[in-house]
Short mmCIF file of C-alpha atoms in Angstrom, two decimals:
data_model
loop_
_atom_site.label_atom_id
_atom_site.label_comp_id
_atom_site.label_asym_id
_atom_site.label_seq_id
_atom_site.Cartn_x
_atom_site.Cartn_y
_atom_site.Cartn_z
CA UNK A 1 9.30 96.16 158.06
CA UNK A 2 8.87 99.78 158.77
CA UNK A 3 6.62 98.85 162.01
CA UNK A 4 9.77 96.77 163.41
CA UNK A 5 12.21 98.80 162.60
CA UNK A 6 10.50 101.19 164.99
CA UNK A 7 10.13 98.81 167.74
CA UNK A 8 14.31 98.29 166.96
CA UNK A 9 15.09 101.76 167.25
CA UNK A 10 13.33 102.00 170.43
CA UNK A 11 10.64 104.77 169.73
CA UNK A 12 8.04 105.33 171.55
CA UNK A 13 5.64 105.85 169.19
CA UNK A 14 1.63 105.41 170.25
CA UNK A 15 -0.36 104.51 166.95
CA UNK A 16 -3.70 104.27 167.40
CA UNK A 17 -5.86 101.76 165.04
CA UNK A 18 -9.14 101.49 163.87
CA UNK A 19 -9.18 97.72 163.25
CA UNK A 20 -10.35 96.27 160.15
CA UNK A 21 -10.11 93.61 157.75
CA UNK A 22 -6.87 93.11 155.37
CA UNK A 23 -7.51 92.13 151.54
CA UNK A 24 -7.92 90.51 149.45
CA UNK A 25 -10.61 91.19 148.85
CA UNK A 26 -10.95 94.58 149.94
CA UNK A 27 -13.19 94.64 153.03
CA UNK A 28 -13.35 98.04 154.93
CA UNK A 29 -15.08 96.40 158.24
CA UNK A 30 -13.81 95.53 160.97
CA UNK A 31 -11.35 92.59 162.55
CA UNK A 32 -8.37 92.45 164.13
CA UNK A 33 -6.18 90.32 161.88
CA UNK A 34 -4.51 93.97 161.04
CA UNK A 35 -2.89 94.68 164.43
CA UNK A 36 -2.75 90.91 165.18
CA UNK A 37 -0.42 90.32 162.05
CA UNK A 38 1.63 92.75 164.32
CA UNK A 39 1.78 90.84 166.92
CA UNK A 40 5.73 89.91 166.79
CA UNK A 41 6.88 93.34 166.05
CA UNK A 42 7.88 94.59 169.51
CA UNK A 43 4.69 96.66 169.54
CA UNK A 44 2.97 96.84 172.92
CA UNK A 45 -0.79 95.93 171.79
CA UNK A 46 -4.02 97.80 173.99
CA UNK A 47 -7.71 96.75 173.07
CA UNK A 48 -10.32 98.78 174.01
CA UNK A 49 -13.91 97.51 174.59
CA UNK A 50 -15.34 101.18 174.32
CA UNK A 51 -14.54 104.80 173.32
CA UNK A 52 -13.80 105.59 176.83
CA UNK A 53 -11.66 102.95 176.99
CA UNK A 54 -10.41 103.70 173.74
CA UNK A 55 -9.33 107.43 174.87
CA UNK A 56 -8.33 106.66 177.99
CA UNK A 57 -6.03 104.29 176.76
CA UNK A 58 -3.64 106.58 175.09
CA UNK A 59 -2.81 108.45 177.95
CA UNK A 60 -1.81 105.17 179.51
CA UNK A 61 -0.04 103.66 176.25
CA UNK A 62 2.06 107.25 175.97
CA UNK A 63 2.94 106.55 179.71
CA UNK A 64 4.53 103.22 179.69
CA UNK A 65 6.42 103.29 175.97
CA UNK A 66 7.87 106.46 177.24
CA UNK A 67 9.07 104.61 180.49
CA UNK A 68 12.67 104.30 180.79
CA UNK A 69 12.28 100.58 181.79
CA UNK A 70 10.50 100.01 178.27
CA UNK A 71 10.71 102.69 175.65
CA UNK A 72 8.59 100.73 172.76
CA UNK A 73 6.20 101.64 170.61
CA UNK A 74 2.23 100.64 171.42
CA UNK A 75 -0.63 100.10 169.30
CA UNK A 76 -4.11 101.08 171.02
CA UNK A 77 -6.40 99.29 168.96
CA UNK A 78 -10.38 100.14 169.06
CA UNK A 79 -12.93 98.12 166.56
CA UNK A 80 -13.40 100.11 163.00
CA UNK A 81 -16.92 101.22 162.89
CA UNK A 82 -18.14 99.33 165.60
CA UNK A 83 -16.31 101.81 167.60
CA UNK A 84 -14.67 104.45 165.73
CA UNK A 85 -18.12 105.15 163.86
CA UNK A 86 -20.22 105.20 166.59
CA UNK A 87 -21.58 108.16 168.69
CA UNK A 88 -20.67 107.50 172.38
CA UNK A 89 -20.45 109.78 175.06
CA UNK A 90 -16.68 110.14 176.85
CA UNK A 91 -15.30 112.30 179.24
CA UNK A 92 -12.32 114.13 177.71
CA UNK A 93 -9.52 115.01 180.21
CA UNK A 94 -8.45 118.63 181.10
CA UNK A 95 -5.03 119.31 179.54
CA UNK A 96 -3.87 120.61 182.76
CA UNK A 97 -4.95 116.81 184.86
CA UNK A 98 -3.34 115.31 181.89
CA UNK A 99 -0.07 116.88 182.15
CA UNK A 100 0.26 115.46 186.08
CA UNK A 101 -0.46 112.25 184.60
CA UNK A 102 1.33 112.47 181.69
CA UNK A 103 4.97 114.26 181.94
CA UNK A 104 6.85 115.96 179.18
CA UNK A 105 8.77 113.21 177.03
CA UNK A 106 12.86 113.74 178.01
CA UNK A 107 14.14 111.22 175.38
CA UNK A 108 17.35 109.81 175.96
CA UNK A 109 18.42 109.96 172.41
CA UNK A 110 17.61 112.42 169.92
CA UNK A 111 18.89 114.11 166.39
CA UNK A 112 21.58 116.67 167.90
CA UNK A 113 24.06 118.64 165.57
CA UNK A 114 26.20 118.79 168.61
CA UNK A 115 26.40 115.53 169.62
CA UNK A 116 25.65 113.37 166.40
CA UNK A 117 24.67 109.92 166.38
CA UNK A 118 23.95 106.95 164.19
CA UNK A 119 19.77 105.50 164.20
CA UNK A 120 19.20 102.10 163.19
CA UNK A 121 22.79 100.99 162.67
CA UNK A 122 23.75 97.68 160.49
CA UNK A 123 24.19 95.46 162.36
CA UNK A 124 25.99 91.68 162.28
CA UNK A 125 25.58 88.20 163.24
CA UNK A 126 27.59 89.38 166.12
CA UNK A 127 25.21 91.24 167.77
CA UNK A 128 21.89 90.83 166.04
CA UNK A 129 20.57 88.70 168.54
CA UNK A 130 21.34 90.38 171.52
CA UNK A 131 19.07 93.43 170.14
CA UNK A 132 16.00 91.05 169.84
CA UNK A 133 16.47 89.95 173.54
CA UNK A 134 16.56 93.51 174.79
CA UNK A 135 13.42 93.81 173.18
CA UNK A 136 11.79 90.82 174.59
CA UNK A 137 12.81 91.93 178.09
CA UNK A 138 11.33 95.71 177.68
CA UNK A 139 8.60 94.29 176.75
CA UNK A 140 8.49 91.70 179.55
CA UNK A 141 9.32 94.32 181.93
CA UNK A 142 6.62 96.71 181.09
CA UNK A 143 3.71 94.25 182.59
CA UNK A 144 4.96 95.95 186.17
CA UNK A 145 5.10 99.31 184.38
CA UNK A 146 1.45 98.82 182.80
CA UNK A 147 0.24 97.90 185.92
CA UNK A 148 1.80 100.92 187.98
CA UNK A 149 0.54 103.29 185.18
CA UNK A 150 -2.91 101.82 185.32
CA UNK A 151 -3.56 102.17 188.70
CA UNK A 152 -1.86 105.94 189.14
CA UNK A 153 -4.55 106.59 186.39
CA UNK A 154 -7.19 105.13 188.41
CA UNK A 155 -5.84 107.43 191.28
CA UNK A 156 -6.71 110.87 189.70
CA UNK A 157 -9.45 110.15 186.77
CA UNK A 158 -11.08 107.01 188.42
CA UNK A 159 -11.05 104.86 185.92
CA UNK A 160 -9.08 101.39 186.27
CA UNK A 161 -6.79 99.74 183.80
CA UNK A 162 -4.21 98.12 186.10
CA UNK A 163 -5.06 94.50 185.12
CA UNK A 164 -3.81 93.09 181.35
CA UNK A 165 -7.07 90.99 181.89
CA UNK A 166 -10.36 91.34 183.25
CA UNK A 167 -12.96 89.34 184.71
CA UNK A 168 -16.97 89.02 184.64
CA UNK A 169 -18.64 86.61 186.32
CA UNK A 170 -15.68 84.57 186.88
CA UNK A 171 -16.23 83.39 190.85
CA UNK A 172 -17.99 80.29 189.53
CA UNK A 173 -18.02 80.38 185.71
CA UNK A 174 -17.81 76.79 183.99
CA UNK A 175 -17.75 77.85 180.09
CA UNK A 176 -15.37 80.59 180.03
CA UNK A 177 -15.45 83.12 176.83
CA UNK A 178 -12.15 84.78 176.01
CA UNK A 179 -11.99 87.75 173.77
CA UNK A 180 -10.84 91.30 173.17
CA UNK A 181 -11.93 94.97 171.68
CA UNK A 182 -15.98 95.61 171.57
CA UNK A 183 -17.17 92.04 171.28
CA UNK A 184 -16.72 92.05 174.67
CA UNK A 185 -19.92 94.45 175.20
CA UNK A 186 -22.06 91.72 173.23
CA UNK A 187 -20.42 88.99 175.29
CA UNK A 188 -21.45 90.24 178.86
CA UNK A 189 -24.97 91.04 177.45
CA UNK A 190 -25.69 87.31 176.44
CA UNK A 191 -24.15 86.29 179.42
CA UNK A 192 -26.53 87.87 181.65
CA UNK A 193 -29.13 86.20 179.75
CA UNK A 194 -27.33 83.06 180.24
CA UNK A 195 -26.68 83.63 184.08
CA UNK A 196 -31.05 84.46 184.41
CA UNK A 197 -30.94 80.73 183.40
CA UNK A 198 -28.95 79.68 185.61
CA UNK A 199 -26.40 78.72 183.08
CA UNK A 200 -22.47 79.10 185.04
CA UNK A 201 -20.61 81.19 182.17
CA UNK A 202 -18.40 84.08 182.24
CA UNK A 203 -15.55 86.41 180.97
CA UNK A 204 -12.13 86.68 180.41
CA UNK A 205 -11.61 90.33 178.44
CA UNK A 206 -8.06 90.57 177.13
CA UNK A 207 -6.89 94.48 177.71
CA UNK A 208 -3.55 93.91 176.67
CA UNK A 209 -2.34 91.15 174.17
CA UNK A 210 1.24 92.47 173.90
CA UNK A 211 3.41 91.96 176.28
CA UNK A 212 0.74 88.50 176.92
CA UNK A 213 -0.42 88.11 180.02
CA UNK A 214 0.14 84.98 180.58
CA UNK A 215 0.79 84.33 184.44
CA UNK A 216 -2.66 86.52 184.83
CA UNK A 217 -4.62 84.94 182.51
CA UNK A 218 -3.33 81.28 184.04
CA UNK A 219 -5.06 82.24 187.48
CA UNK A 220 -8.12 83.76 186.38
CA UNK A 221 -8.84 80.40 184.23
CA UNK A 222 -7.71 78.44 186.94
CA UNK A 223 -11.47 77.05 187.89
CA UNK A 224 -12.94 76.70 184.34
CA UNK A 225 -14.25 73.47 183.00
CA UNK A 226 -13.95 74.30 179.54
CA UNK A 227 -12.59 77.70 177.06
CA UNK A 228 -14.09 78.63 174.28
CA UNK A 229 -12.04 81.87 172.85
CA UNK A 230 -13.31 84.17 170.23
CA UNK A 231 -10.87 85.02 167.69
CA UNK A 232 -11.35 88.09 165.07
CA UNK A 233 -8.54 86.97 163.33
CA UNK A 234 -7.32 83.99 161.99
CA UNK A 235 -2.95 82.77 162.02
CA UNK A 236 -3.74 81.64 158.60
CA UNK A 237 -2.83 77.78 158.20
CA UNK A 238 -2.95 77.58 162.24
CA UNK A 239 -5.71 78.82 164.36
CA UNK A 240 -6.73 82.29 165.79
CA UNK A 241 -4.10 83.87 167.17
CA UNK A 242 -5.36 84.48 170.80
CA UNK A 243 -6.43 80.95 171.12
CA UNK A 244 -2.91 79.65 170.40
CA UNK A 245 -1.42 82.27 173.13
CA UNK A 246 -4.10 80.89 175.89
CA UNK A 247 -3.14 77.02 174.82
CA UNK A 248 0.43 77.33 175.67
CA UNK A 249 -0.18 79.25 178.74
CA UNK A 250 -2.67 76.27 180.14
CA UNK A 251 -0.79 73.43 178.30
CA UNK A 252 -0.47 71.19 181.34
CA UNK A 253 -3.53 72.34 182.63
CA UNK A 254 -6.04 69.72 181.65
CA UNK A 255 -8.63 72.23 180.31
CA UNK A 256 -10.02 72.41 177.11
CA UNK A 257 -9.48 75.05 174.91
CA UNK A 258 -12.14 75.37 171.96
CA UNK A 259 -10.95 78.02 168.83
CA UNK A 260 -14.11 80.07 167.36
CA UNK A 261 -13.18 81.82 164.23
CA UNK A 262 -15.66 84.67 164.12
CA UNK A 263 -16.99 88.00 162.90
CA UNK A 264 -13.98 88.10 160.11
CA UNK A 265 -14.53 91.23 157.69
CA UNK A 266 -17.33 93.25 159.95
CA UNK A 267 -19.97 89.96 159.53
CA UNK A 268 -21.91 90.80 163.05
CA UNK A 269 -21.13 88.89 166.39
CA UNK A 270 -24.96 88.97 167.78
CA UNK A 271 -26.16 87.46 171.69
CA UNK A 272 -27.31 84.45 170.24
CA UNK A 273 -24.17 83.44 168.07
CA UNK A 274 -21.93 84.40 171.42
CA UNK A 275 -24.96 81.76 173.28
CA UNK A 276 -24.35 79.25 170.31
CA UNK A 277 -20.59 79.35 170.74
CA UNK A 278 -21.29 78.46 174.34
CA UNK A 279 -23.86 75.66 173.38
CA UNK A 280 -20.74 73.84 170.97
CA UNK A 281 -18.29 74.24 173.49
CA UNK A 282 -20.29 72.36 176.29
CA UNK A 283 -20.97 69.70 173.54
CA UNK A 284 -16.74 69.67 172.91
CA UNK A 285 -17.17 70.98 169.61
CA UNK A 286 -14.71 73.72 168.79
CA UNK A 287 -11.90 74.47 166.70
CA UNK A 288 -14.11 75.51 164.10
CA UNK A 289 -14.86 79.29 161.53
CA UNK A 290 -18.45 79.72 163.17
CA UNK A 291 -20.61 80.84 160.81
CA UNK A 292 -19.29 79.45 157.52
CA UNK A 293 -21.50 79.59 154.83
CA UNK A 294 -20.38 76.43 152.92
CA UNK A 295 -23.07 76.75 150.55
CA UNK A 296 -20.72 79.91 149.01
CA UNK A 297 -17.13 77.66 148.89
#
């Protein structure tokens, strides 16, 4: 409860989170079911494909909570040992460029002897719902404000993280593969193996799952034949949680949407399980935990 009471007080706190698996059993590799579990919070929710995504994303994350228009807090979320284990080189910005980027926080509120005020206040049936919309519509809002903080970032570091989604080797793509945080590396490897033979696939990286970019997401999907999404977490007694989000944005759509269940508790997401997943959704076959050892149940 602590994370929403947060998100209901309005501070704009930037957590960053080494994903990993939630017990039981105890597993210390990674997922994302951790942040995912999150994912109705009010947290703004970043996923990083590398370090330098990973680091750059902060300064971007501490930029829009602290907006005016949205003051939430954010999770930037990077892969737990695939990531936060791992040597990699990244450029590290200059304190000084930072500070153009990145103003001093001027909170509205704040703990003042002089002017006291009351933080997380009861509150009734009255009200309480009234408090959830405003939260809804920060978060809404702060799709324009990602985007604005993205590109001014782009600006002086050149490095761009306008768009909540990102494309490779969409122009003509047939199979589409959805995912977010490192897998995406692994993904765009197999699929230029898959594009030397002359197979039509492609990439839809999620870069921010919180607000959901739905609207984006819509267009860039627009000329697939088929989805296949791959979900490190699992809406347990539903289906992956990032599969359900891209259903009801294409519901209406006509394209099928196939729900991989994979690399749950660190088990390794290779090229040829990402060409697999490809193979089964061509055949229709989806909706599935790839990988399950039934021999163990």
């Amino acid at each position: 409860e602590v994370c929403f009471n947060v998100a209901g007080m309005r501070f704009p706190i930037v957590m960053s989170i080494a994903n990993r698996a939630l017990g039981a059993p105890l597993s210390i590799w990674n997922d994302q079911q951790d942040s995912i579990s999150l994912r109705d919070s009010g947290w703004l929710q970043f996923y990083a494909e590398d370090n330098q995504e990973a680091t750059d994303l902060h300064y971007i994350a501490f930029r829009v909570a602290e907006d005016n228009a949205v003051l939430l807090p954010a999770f930037v979320c990077f892969d737990g040992f695939i990531l936060s284990h791992t040597y990699e080189p990244v450029e590290m910005l200059k304190q000084a460029d930072v500070d153009k980027y990145l103003p001093a926080f001027a909170p509205k509120e704040r703990l003042d002897a002089a002017d006291p005020i009351s933080f997380g206040m009861f509150s009734t049936p009255d009200y309480y719902l009234e408090f959830r919309y405003e939260i809804d519509k920060a978060l809404k809002d702060a799709k324009s404000v990602i985007e604005k903080a993205g590109k001014e970032f782009a600006q002086q570091f050149g490095r761009d993280y306008s768009a909540m989604v990102e494309g490779y080797h969409l122009a003509d793509a047939e199979t589409v593969l959805v995912a977010m945080g490192s897998i995406c590396g692994t993904t765009k490897d197999a699929i230029d193996e898959m594009r030397a033979e002359g197979k039509k696939v492609g990439l839809l990286k999620i870069r921010v799952f919180r607000p959901f970019p739905a609207q984006d997401l819509t267009k860039a999907l627009s000329g697939a034949k088929r989805i296949a999404v791959l979900d490190k977490n699992i809406s347990l007694g539903s289906k992956g949680a990032l599969a359900l989000e891209i259903k009801d944005a294409l519901y209406g759509s006509g394209i099928p949407v196939y729900d991989y269940i994979i690399g749950l508790g660190g088990r390794d997401v290779r090229k040829k399980d990402i060409k697999e997943v490809v193979a089964l959704a061509e055949k229709g076959t989806g909706d599935l935990f790839y990988g399950l050892k039934k021999e163990v149940l």
